[in-house]
Amino acid sequence: MIGRGSSTLEILIAFAMLVLTMTAVILLFFGNQSISIDTQTNTEALYKAHGLLETARAASRQNFLSIVSTTSTEVLGGLAYTQSLVVEDISECKKQATSSTTYSLSPLRAQTVLLATFFVDIAGAFALGGDCLVDSPSGDWENPVALSVADFSNPGEPTGIDVLQGIAYIASTQGLHIVDPGNPSGSIVFPDSAGINAVDVARDTATGRIYAYVARNATTSQFAIIDVTDETPVLKATRTLQGAQGTDAEGWRVLYHNKKAYVFTRYLGPSLGKPEFHIFNVADPTDPFETGSKEINTSVSGAGIRTQFVAGTSKYSVYMAPTHDETEVMPLHVTAPINPTEVMGAHTNIPGSKDGRSIFIHGTKLFVGLRSGAGAEVYVFDASDPGAALSGLPLLMSADTSPRSITGIRASGNVLFLAGVSASPEVQVWRANNLSSLGASSAASISGLVGTDSTGIDVDGNYIYAVSTVPPRLRIIHSP
């Protein structure tokens, strides 16, 4: 009986061991199956995230501005994949794109694959003459600091600034000042007895030479090109604006883009044949020639230019902030320089009597600053397709900065820099990633910031450059 009982016990023990072994084998088998499914699903998600980026990259080569944030969901084999492309505009010619694919194998097992890259508009950077930010200014910009730079020589009264690769080019009543912030006392002056109202600096990608395109405060030879590559600036050419006559026919604003210069005068009155807007071919800086002009019947305080696809066709569009009570945003198509045309449906009338003072294009958003008064001074419009507008550009939001007139706007990434006069602090930093709560997050005071008829700020590298009418006339703001 004892032997028989022992045999039964041994059989039971052996059976228990067999069950445990088989359970482990089964768990291992299904565990391997689960890992295999996870791996296959993750590979599929990675493939989708990568494909979304590559599709966007291919599209960016055709239409850089078309790359915007998107979200979609695709169901495969009963499993839903949510694909998102988050796009952040670093500058006019650079975007950061983050592609994600999210899926859930069970309610408690949500998984996400993330990939990120940069898209660069090389043709756009060349068209701007290299005057395009490579990266957003570093820092959180919660406590910006204004640094005083020692005054540069014979400053006169500054009227505007453009910064290229860390060198400040400052227009003034005395001429053009070329200032290295690290050695302001060694600044170079190109004298101009008439004074200069505006400057735009660009590098010729074919020769490597750097040219300053300036709007002179004179009623003849209003447009000039200065070679500022070497220590001694050289005047290459001056031109008189055809048909621009009268006391307000001085050069007022200037833009450079893709071998063209766009020059503005102030309002020349209702008489026919007095255009305020002029286009020059500057492919040969020693021999620029006027290709076209247009009467716009207003003065323009700020302007910007972009390459856009309108109804599937590539066009150059100039956006202007005119001093006109009924049209604060005025786009022009300038693709055919002999015949610039107004985009009438995109003419935008902002309620009230405040004039346009500044403008900046950031991705598909158009930021507009107005003169101080009742109501908002900052407006944001959708400029993705001006040709489709019927009664003005679609309004995204507006914000009140009273009592400041917004005389300068720059943007990079999710940071918006505003220059305002009439109240301190004059320079404000806003967060632009959430338009529903757009507003100042920090500020810096710049006494004497160049006023309502000039553009007094620019952004280059990690710094904001501002010019003032009181010493020291060049200030630099950064985020420590």
Short mmCIF file of C-alpha atoms in Angstrom, two decimals:
data_model
loop_
_atom_site.label_atom_id
_atom_site.label_comp_id
_atom_site.label_asym_id
_atom_site.label_seq_id
_atom_site.Cartn_x
_atom_site.Cartn_y
_atom_site.Cartn_z
CA MET A 1 0.00 0.00 0.00
CA ILE A 2 2.86 2.34 0.87
CA GLY A 3 4.60 1.73 -2.49
CA ARG A 4 1.36 2.14 -4.38
CA GLY A 5 0.67 5.48 -2.64
CA SER A 6 4.17 6.70 -3.40
CA SER A 7 3.70 5.95 -7.05
CA THR A 8 0.46 7.93 -7.12
CA LEU A 9 2.16 10.89 -5.41
CA GLU A 10 5.02 10.79 -7.88
CA ILE A 11 2.54 10.81 -10.75
CA LEU A 12 0.76 13.83 -9.30
CA ILE A 13 4.03 15.70 -8.81
CA ALA A 14 5.14 14.88 -12.33
CA PHE A 15 1.79 16.00 -13.69
CA ALA A 16 2.00 19.30 -11.76
CA MET A 17 5.49 19.90 -13.13
CA LEU A 18 4.26 19.16 -16.63
CA VAL A 19 1.37 21.65 -16.21
CA LEU A 20 3.75 24.36 -14.95
CA THR A 21 6.15 23.69 -17.80
CA MET A 22 3.38 23.76 -20.41
CA THR A 23 1.97 27.00 -18.88
CA ALA A 24 5.38 28.65 -19.14
CA VAL A 25 5.72 27.44 -22.72
CA ILE A 26 2.25 28.77 -23.60
CA LEU A 27 2.95 32.14 -21.89
CA LEU A 28 6.25 32.39 -23.71
CA PHE A 29 4.57 31.56 -27.01
CA PHE A 30 1.83 34.17 -26.59
CA GLY A 31 4.33 36.65 -25.15
CA ASN A 32 6.47 36.24 -28.24
CA GLN A 33 3.33 36.67 -30.32
CA SER A 34 2.50 39.92 -28.48
CA ILE A 35 6.04 41.23 -28.93
CA SER A 36 5.90 40.32 -32.61
CA ILE A 37 2.59 42.18 -33.03
CA ASP A 38 3.94 45.21 -31.12
CA THR A 39 7.03 45.26 -33.30
CA GLN A 40 5.05 45.01 -36.52
CA THR A 41 2.61 47.72 -35.38
CA ASN A 42 5.42 50.01 -34.26
CA THR A 43 7.17 49.50 -37.60
CA GLU A 44 3.95 50.41 -39.39
CA ALA A 45 3.59 53.55 -37.24
CA LEU A 46 7.22 54.50 -37.90
CA TYR A 47 6.68 54.01 -41.62
CA LYS A 48 3.64 56.28 -41.53
CA ALA A 49 5.41 59.01 -39.52
CA HIS A 50 8.37 58.91 -41.91
CA GLY A 51 6.07 58.93 -44.95
CA LEU A 52 4.22 61.99 -43.63
CA LEU A 53 7.52 63.88 -43.32
CA GLU A 54 8.71 62.86 -46.76
CA THR A 55 5.39 63.87 -48.35
CA ALA A 56 5.68 67.26 -46.66
CA ARG A 57 9.30 67.62 -47.74
CA ALA A 58 8.39 66.93 -51.38
CA ALA A 59 5.51 69.43 -51.20
CA SER A 60 7.78 72.07 -49.64
CA ARG A 61 9.99 72.04 -52.73
CA GLN A 62 6.99 73.07 -54.82
CA ASN A 63 5.25 75.41 -52.38
CA PHE A 64 7.10 76.11 -49.15
CA LEU A 65 4.22 78.01 -47.55
CA SER A 66 1.84 75.08 -48.12
CA ILE A 67 3.47 73.10 -45.30
CA VAL A 68 1.18 73.65 -42.33
CA SER A 69 0.06 71.62 -39.31
CA THR A 70 -2.38 68.79 -40.10
CA THR A 71 -4.07 65.85 -38.34
CA SER A 72 -5.72 62.77 -39.84
CA THR A 73 -6.81 59.26 -38.81
CA GLU A 74 -6.46 56.04 -40.82
CA VAL A 75 -7.92 52.66 -39.84
CA LEU A 76 -6.06 49.49 -40.93
CA GLY A 77 -7.15 46.03 -39.84
CA GLY A 78 -9.35 47.49 -37.15
CA LEU A 79 -6.49 49.54 -35.66
CA ALA A 80 -6.72 53.35 -35.82
CA TYR A 81 -3.54 55.35 -36.54
CA THR A 82 -3.74 59.09 -35.78
CA GLN A 83 -1.17 61.01 -37.79
CA SER A 84 -0.19 64.58 -36.94
CA LEU A 85 2.21 67.02 -38.56
CA VAL A 86 3.08 69.99 -36.33
CA VAL A 87 4.85 72.78 -38.24
CA GLU A 88 6.62 75.72 -36.62
CA ASP A 89 7.84 78.61 -38.77
CA ILE A 90 11.40 79.48 -37.74
CA SER A 91 11.79 82.19 -40.35
CA GLU A 92 10.75 83.11 -43.88
CA CYS A 93 12.87 80.26 -45.23
CA LYS A 94 12.99 77.61 -42.50
CA LYS A 95 10.38 75.43 -40.78
CA GLN A 96 10.58 72.73 -38.13
CA ALA A 97 8.23 69.80 -38.72
CA THR A 98 7.36 67.11 -36.16
CA SER A 99 5.52 64.04 -37.41
CA SER A 100 3.75 61.72 -34.97
CA THR A 101 1.72 58.53 -35.30
CA THR A 102 -0.37 57.42 -32.32
CA TYR A 103 -2.10 54.04 -31.97
CA SER A 104 -3.55 51.97 -29.13
CA LEU A 105 -3.41 48.16 -28.97
CA SER A 106 -5.52 48.31 -25.80
CA PRO A 107 -7.11 51.07 -23.69
CA LEU A 108 -4.06 51.17 -21.41
CA ARG A 109 -1.39 50.79 -24.09
CA ALA A 110 -1.36 53.98 -26.20
CA GLN A 111 1.86 54.28 -28.20
CA THR A 112 3.33 57.23 -30.12
CA VAL A 113 6.13 57.42 -32.66
CA LEU A 114 7.75 60.85 -33.11
CA LEU A 115 10.07 62.09 -35.86
CA ALA A 116 11.30 65.66 -36.38
CA THR A 117 13.24 67.47 -39.08
CA PHE A 118 13.79 70.89 -40.65
CA PHE A 119 12.65 72.11 -44.05
CA VAL A 120 14.69 74.87 -45.68
CA ASP A 121 13.58 77.01 -48.61
CA ILE A 122 16.96 77.46 -50.29
CA ALA A 123 15.53 79.38 -53.24
CA GLY A 124 13.70 81.64 -50.79
CA ALA A 125 16.87 82.28 -48.81
CA PHE A 126 18.71 83.21 -52.02
CA ALA A 127 15.83 85.50 -53.02
CA LEU A 128 16.17 87.35 -49.70
CA GLY A 129 19.91 87.73 -50.18
CA GLY A 130 20.64 85.60 -47.12
CA ASP A 131 18.68 87.93 -44.84
CA CYS A 132 16.83 85.02 -43.27
CA LEU A 133 17.11 83.58 -39.75
CA VAL A 134 18.71 80.15 -39.50
CA ASP A 135 17.42 79.49 -35.96
CA SER A 136 14.99 81.07 -33.55
CA PRO A 137 16.56 83.35 -30.94
CA SER A 138 17.59 81.20 -27.98
CA GLY A 139 16.25 81.61 -24.46
CA ASP A 140 12.75 81.73 -23.02
CA TRP A 141 12.43 85.53 -23.39
CA GLU A 142 10.67 85.79 -20.03
CA ASN A 143 13.10 88.45 -18.76
CA PRO A 144 14.73 90.17 -21.76
CA VAL A 145 17.63 92.50 -21.06
CA ALA A 146 18.45 95.62 -23.08
CA LEU A 147 22.18 96.19 -23.51
CA SER A 148 23.49 99.68 -24.25
CA VAL A 149 25.98 99.76 -27.10
CA ALA A 150 28.40 102.67 -27.21
CA ASP A 151 27.26 105.34 -29.65
CA PHE A 152 28.57 105.12 -33.19
CA SER A 153 30.21 108.07 -34.91
CA ASN A 154 28.29 110.98 -36.46
CA PRO A 155 24.93 109.27 -35.85
CA GLY A 156 22.51 111.99 -36.91
CA GLU A 157 18.93 110.85 -36.29
CA PRO A 158 18.41 107.15 -37.10
CA THR A 159 15.47 106.34 -39.37
CA GLY A 160 15.70 102.56 -39.75
CA ILE A 161 17.83 99.44 -39.38
CA ASP A 162 18.58 96.18 -41.17
CA VAL A 163 20.88 93.52 -39.72
CA LEU A 164 22.73 90.91 -41.76
CA GLN A 165 25.00 88.31 -40.15
CA GLY A 166 25.54 90.32 -36.99
CA ILE A 167 26.36 93.64 -38.67
CA ALA A 168 23.87 96.51 -38.25
CA TYR A 169 23.17 98.79 -41.21
CA ILE A 170 21.52 101.93 -39.89
CA ALA A 171 19.87 104.58 -42.04
CA SER A 172 19.93 108.12 -40.69
CA THR A 173 19.70 111.77 -41.59
CA GLN A 174 23.49 111.68 -42.06
CA GLY A 175 23.66 108.67 -44.39
CA LEU A 176 24.32 104.95 -43.88
CA HIS A 177 26.13 103.65 -40.78
CA ILE A 178 27.73 100.20 -40.75
CA VAL A 179 28.13 99.11 -37.14
CA ASP A 180 29.77 96.04 -35.66
CA PRO A 181 28.17 95.84 -32.18
CA GLY A 182 31.44 94.45 -30.85
CA ASN A 183 33.28 97.59 -31.98
CA PRO A 184 30.77 100.44 -32.36
CA SER A 185 33.45 103.14 -32.12
CA GLY A 186 34.93 101.71 -35.32
CA SER A 187 31.70 102.12 -37.27
CA ILE A 188 31.82 103.10 -40.93
CA VAL A 189 29.76 105.98 -42.30
CA PHE A 190 28.69 106.42 -45.90
CA PRO A 191 27.66 110.08 -45.85
CA ASP A 192 24.59 111.31 -47.68
CA SER A 193 23.67 114.97 -47.33
CA ALA A 194 20.05 114.25 -48.26
CA GLY A 195 19.72 111.56 -45.62
CA ILE A 196 18.43 108.00 -45.97
CA ASN A 197 14.92 106.97 -44.97
CA ALA A 198 15.17 103.19 -45.33
CA VAL A 199 17.67 100.41 -46.06
CA ASP A 200 17.50 96.74 -47.05
CA VAL A 201 20.74 94.75 -47.22
CA ALA A 202 21.30 91.58 -49.24
CA ARG A 203 24.13 89.34 -50.36
CA ASP A 204 24.53 88.64 -54.07
CA THR A 205 24.70 84.84 -54.11
CA ALA A 206 26.53 84.82 -57.44
CA THR A 207 29.42 87.09 -56.41
CA GLY A 208 29.29 87.08 -52.60
CA ARG A 209 29.19 90.90 -52.57
CA ILE A 210 26.89 92.63 -50.07
CA TYR A 211 24.76 95.54 -51.23
CA ALA A 212 22.68 98.09 -49.37
CA TYR A 213 19.57 99.18 -51.25
CA VAL A 214 18.53 102.55 -49.87
CA ALA A 215 15.64 105.00 -50.20
CA ARG A 216 17.13 108.50 -50.18
CA ASN A 217 15.38 111.52 -48.72
CA ALA A 218 15.61 113.41 -52.02
CA THR A 219 13.18 114.18 -54.84
CA THR A 220 15.70 113.01 -57.48
CA SER A 221 18.04 110.02 -57.36
CA GLN A 222 15.72 108.60 -54.71
CA PHE A 223 17.07 105.06 -55.11
CA ALA A 224 20.71 104.10 -54.56
CA ILE A 225 22.79 100.93 -54.38
CA ILE A 226 25.88 100.89 -52.15
CA ASP A 227 28.47 98.10 -52.08
CA VAL A 228 29.14 97.55 -48.36
CA THR A 229 31.27 94.41 -48.65
CA ASP A 230 34.60 96.05 -47.88
CA GLU A 231 35.79 98.53 -45.29
CA THR A 232 35.15 101.45 -47.63
CA PRO A 233 31.55 101.49 -49.00
CA VAL A 234 31.23 102.27 -52.70
CA LEU A 235 28.25 103.89 -54.39
CA LYS A 236 27.38 101.70 -57.39
CA ALA A 237 24.37 103.55 -58.83
CA THR A 238 21.56 106.01 -58.21
CA ARG A 239 18.26 106.26 -60.05
CA THR A 240 15.41 108.75 -60.18
CA LEU A 241 11.91 107.30 -59.82
CA GLN A 242 10.03 107.77 -63.07
CA GLY A 243 6.97 110.00 -62.74
CA ALA A 244 7.51 110.70 -59.02
CA GLN A 245 7.14 114.46 -58.66
CA GLY A 246 6.34 116.91 -55.89
CA THR A 247 7.47 117.68 -52.37
CA ASP A 248 6.69 114.15 -51.13
CA ALA A 249 8.52 112.37 -53.95
CA GLU A 250 11.46 111.40 -51.72
CA GLY A 251 12.43 107.77 -51.43
CA TRP A 252 10.50 106.44 -48.45
CA ARG A 253 10.64 102.62 -48.17
CA VAL A 254 12.64 99.92 -49.99
CA LEU A 255 12.57 96.11 -50.25
CA TYR A 256 14.95 93.67 -51.93
CA HIS A 257 13.80 90.32 -53.30
CA ASN A 258 15.20 88.05 -56.00
CA LYS A 259 17.19 90.58 -58.05
CA LYS A 260 14.43 93.18 -57.74
CA ALA A 261 14.19 96.30 -55.59
CA TYR A 262 10.80 97.73 -54.65
CA VAL A 263 10.89 101.45 -53.84
CA PHE A 264 8.10 103.57 -52.36
CA THR A 265 7.51 107.29 -52.08
CA ARG A 266 4.92 108.91 -49.85
CA TYR A 267 1.49 109.80 -51.19
CA LEU A 268 1.91 112.07 -54.23
CA GLY A 269 -1.65 113.35 -54.47
CA PRO A 270 -4.63 112.56 -56.69
CA SER A 271 -3.03 113.68 -59.96
CA LEU A 272 -2.65 110.94 -62.55
CA GLY A 273 0.79 109.82 -63.63
CA LYS A 274 2.50 110.09 -60.22
CA PRO A 275 3.21 106.52 -59.06
CA GLU A 276 4.23 105.90 -55.45
CA PHE A 277 5.42 102.32 -56.08
CA HIS A 278 8.39 101.47 -58.32
CA ILE A 279 10.13 98.21 -59.30
CA PHE A 280 13.80 98.03 -60.34
CA ASN A 281 15.76 95.19 -61.88
CA VAL A 282 19.01 95.10 -59.88
CA ALA A 283 20.60 91.97 -61.36
CA ASP A 284 23.51 94.25 -62.31
CA PRO A 285 24.01 96.54 -59.28
CA THR A 286 25.97 98.98 -61.42
CA ASP A 287 23.12 99.38 -63.90
CA PRO A 288 19.69 99.05 -62.27
CA PHE A 289 16.70 99.96 -64.41
CA GLU A 290 13.05 100.60 -63.61
CA THR A 291 10.75 97.91 -64.99
CA GLY A 292 7.36 99.07 -63.77
CA SER A 293 5.44 101.32 -61.39
CA LYS A 294 1.97 101.86 -60.00
CA GLU A 295 -0.09 104.57 -58.41
CA ILE A 296 -1.28 103.25 -55.06
CA ASN A 297 -2.62 106.63 -53.85
CA THR A 298 -1.28 106.31 -50.32
CA SER A 299 1.88 106.37 -48.26
CA VAL A 300 3.20 103.03 -47.01
CA SER A 301 4.71 102.70 -43.53
CA GLY A 302 5.64 99.02 -43.74
CA ALA A 303 5.88 96.36 -46.44
CA GLY A 304 6.95 92.75 -46.95
CA ILE A 305 7.24 90.39 -49.89
CA ARG A 306 6.73 86.64 -50.27
CA THR A 307 6.59 83.98 -52.95
CA GLN A 308 3.16 82.35 -52.81
CA PHE A 309 1.06 79.93 -54.79
CA VAL A 310 -2.19 81.60 -55.77
CA ALA A 311 -4.74 79.36 -57.51
CA GLY A 312 -1.92 76.90 -58.21
CA THR A 313 0.40 79.49 -59.76
CA SER A 314 3.59 80.85 -58.21
CA LYS A 315 3.39 84.60 -57.64
CA TYR A 316 5.35 87.29 -55.87
CA SER A 317 3.11 89.23 -53.50
CA VAL A 318 3.98 92.53 -51.80
CA TYR A 319 1.95 93.21 -48.66
CA MET A 320 1.73 96.85 -47.64
CA ALA A 321 0.56 98.63 -44.48
CA PRO A 322 -0.65 101.94 -45.96
CA THR A 323 -1.61 105.11 -44.12
CA HIS A 324 -5.13 104.91 -45.49
CA ASP A 325 -8.25 104.96 -43.31
CA GLU A 326 -10.14 102.51 -45.48
CA THR A 327 -7.39 100.08 -46.48
CA GLU A 328 -4.88 99.10 -43.81
CA VAL A 329 -3.68 96.00 -45.71
CA MET A 330 -3.01 96.23 -49.44
CA PRO A 331 -1.49 93.28 -51.39
CA LEU A 332 0.01 93.63 -54.86
CA HIS A 333 0.98 90.86 -57.28
CA VAL A 334 4.38 91.82 -58.72
CA THR A 335 5.24 88.63 -60.63
CA ALA A 336 5.03 90.63 -63.86
CA PRO A 337 7.12 93.66 -62.84
CA ILE A 338 6.03 95.65 -65.86
CA ASN A 339 2.44 95.53 -64.63
CA PRO A 340 1.99 95.18 -60.84
CA THR A 341 -1.65 94.49 -60.04
CA GLU A 342 -3.72 95.04 -56.93
CA VAL A 343 -5.40 92.03 -55.32
CA MET A 344 -8.66 93.88 -54.80
CA GLY A 345 -10.46 91.12 -52.91
CA ALA A 346 -7.64 91.00 -50.36
CA HIS A 347 -7.71 94.74 -49.64
CA THR A 348 -8.51 94.80 -45.94
CA ASN A 349 -10.29 97.58 -44.09
CA ILE A 350 -9.78 97.42 -40.34
CA PRO A 351 -12.60 99.13 -38.41
CA GLY A 352 -11.78 102.60 -37.09
CA SER A 353 -9.62 105.42 -38.38
CA LYS A 354 -6.17 104.13 -37.37
CA ASP A 355 -3.49 103.90 -40.07
CA GLY A 356 -1.22 100.95 -40.79
CA ARG A 357 2.26 101.32 -39.27
CA SER A 358 4.04 97.96 -39.67
CA ILE A 359 3.65 94.54 -41.25
CA PHE A 360 5.37 91.14 -41.14
CA ILE A 361 4.66 87.84 -42.90
CA HIS A 362 5.30 84.72 -40.80
CA GLY A 363 4.40 81.48 -42.51
CA THR A 364 0.80 81.91 -43.65
CA LYS A 365 0.07 84.54 -41.00
CA LEU A 366 0.18 88.27 -41.69
CA PHE A 367 0.85 90.43 -38.63
CA VAL A 368 -0.20 94.07 -38.92
CA GLY A 369 0.53 96.90 -36.48
CA LEU A 370 -1.54 100.07 -36.32
CA ARG A 371 -1.26 103.58 -34.93
CA SER A 372 -2.47 103.88 -31.34
CA GLY A 373 -6.12 104.67 -30.71
CA ALA A 374 -9.43 103.14 -29.71
CA GLY A 375 -9.53 99.39 -30.30
CA ALA A 376 -6.79 96.90 -31.14
CA GLU A 377 -3.36 97.79 -32.53
CA VAL A 378 -2.21 94.28 -33.52
CA TYR A 379 -4.10 92.22 -36.08
CA VAL A 380 -3.34 88.74 -37.42
CA PHE A 381 -4.71 87.65 -40.81
CA ASP A 382 -4.64 84.44 -42.83
CA ALA A 383 -2.52 85.20 -45.91
CA SER A 384 -2.38 81.64 -47.26
CA ASP A 385 -4.42 82.47 -50.36
CA PRO A 386 -4.98 86.20 -50.98
CA GLY A 387 -6.44 85.43 -54.39
CA ALA A 388 -9.39 83.66 -52.79
CA ALA A 389 -10.32 86.63 -50.60
CA LEU A 390 -13.48 88.53 -51.55
CA SER A 391 -13.82 91.22 -48.89
CA GLY A 392 -10.49 91.30 -47.15
CA LEU A 393 -8.11 88.71 -45.70
CA PRO A 394 -9.65 86.36 -43.09
CA LEU A 395 -9.07 87.74 -39.58
CA LEU A 396 -7.53 85.29 -37.11
CA MET A 397 -7.37 87.56 -34.06
CA SER A 398 -6.59 91.05 -32.75
CA ALA A 399 -5.08 92.48 -29.57
CA ASP A 400 -4.98 95.86 -27.85
CA THR A 401 -1.58 97.41 -27.05
CA SER A 402 -2.87 100.95 -26.41
CA PRO A 403 -1.44 103.49 -25.95
CA ARG A 404 1.35 102.14 -28.15
CA SER A 405 1.59 102.61 -31.90
CA ILE A 406 3.18 99.44 -33.31
CA THR A 407 6.02 100.64 -35.55
CA GLY A 408 7.89 97.36 -35.96
CA ILE A 409 7.00 93.65 -36.01
CA ARG A 410 9.29 90.64 -36.25
CA ALA A 411 8.56 86.97 -35.58
CA SER A 412 10.53 83.75 -35.23
CA GLY A 413 9.24 80.38 -34.10
CA ASN A 414 6.49 81.02 -31.57
CA VAL A 415 7.90 84.37 -30.45
CA LEU A 416 6.61 87.72 -31.69
CA PHE A 417 8.64 90.91 -31.17
CA LEU A 418 6.80 94.24 -31.24
CA ALA A 419 8.25 97.75 -31.25
CA GLY A 420 5.90 100.42 -29.98
CA VAL A 421 6.09 104.15 -29.32
CA SER A 422 4.03 106.50 -27.15
CA ALA A 423 4.47 104.38 -24.01
CA SER A 424 7.08 102.37 -22.12
CA PRO A 425 8.15 99.57 -22.31
CA GLU A 426 8.74 100.08 -26.02
CA VAL A 427 9.74 96.53 -27.00
CA GLN A 428 7.38 93.69 -26.13
CA VAL A 429 7.78 89.92 -26.51
CA TRP A 430 4.59 87.99 -27.27
CA ARG A 431 3.89 84.28 -27.61
CA ALA A 432 2.43 83.58 -31.05
CA ASN A 433 1.80 79.84 -30.75
CA ASN A 434 -1.64 80.35 -29.23
CA LEU A 435 -3.56 83.05 -31.09
CA SER A 436 -6.54 82.75 -28.74
CA SER A 437 -4.43 84.18 -25.91
CA LEU A 438 -2.03 86.38 -27.85
CA GLY A 439 -0.51 89.01 -25.59
CA ALA A 440 2.67 90.36 -24.06
CA SER A 441 4.66 87.90 -21.93
CA SER A 442 7.65 90.19 -21.28
CA ALA A 443 9.06 93.56 -22.29
CA ALA A 444 12.12 95.83 -22.37
CA SER A 445 12.34 99.61 -22.27
CA ILE A 446 14.16 101.49 -25.05
CA SER A 447 13.90 105.23 -24.46
CA GLY A 448 13.71 107.21 -27.69
CA LEU A 449 12.89 104.16 -29.85
CA VAL A 450 12.75 105.34 -33.46
CA GLY A 451 9.24 106.66 -33.98
CA THR A 452 6.06 106.39 -35.98
CA ASP A 453 7.56 106.93 -39.43
CA SER A 454 10.41 104.43 -39.23
CA THR A 455 11.18 100.79 -38.64
CA GLY A 456 13.26 100.69 -35.51
CA ILE A 457 13.89 96.97 -34.87
CA ASP A 458 15.31 93.87 -36.52
CA VAL A 459 16.10 90.33 -35.35
CA ASP A 460 19.32 88.50 -36.16
CA GLY A 461 20.77 85.46 -34.42
CA ASN A 462 19.84 85.52 -30.73
CA TYR A 463 19.33 89.26 -30.52
CA ILE A 464 16.85 92.04 -31.18
CA TYR A 465 18.50 95.17 -32.58
CA ALA A 466 16.81 98.52 -31.93
CA VAL A 467 17.76 102.08 -32.83
CA SER A 468 16.99 105.12 -30.72
CA THR A 469 16.91 108.86 -31.26
CA VAL A 470 18.87 109.38 -28.02
CA PRO A 471 22.31 108.02 -27.07
CA PRO A 472 23.28 105.26 -27.18
CA ARG A 473 21.50 104.97 -30.50
CA LEU A 474 22.03 101.24 -30.99
CA ARG A 475 20.55 98.89 -28.38
CA ILE A 476 20.66 95.11 -28.30
CA ILE A 477 18.08 93.01 -26.46
CA HIS A 478 18.63 89.38 -25.56
CA SER A 479 17.31 86.66 -23.30
CA PRO A 480 19.94 85.77 -20.67
#
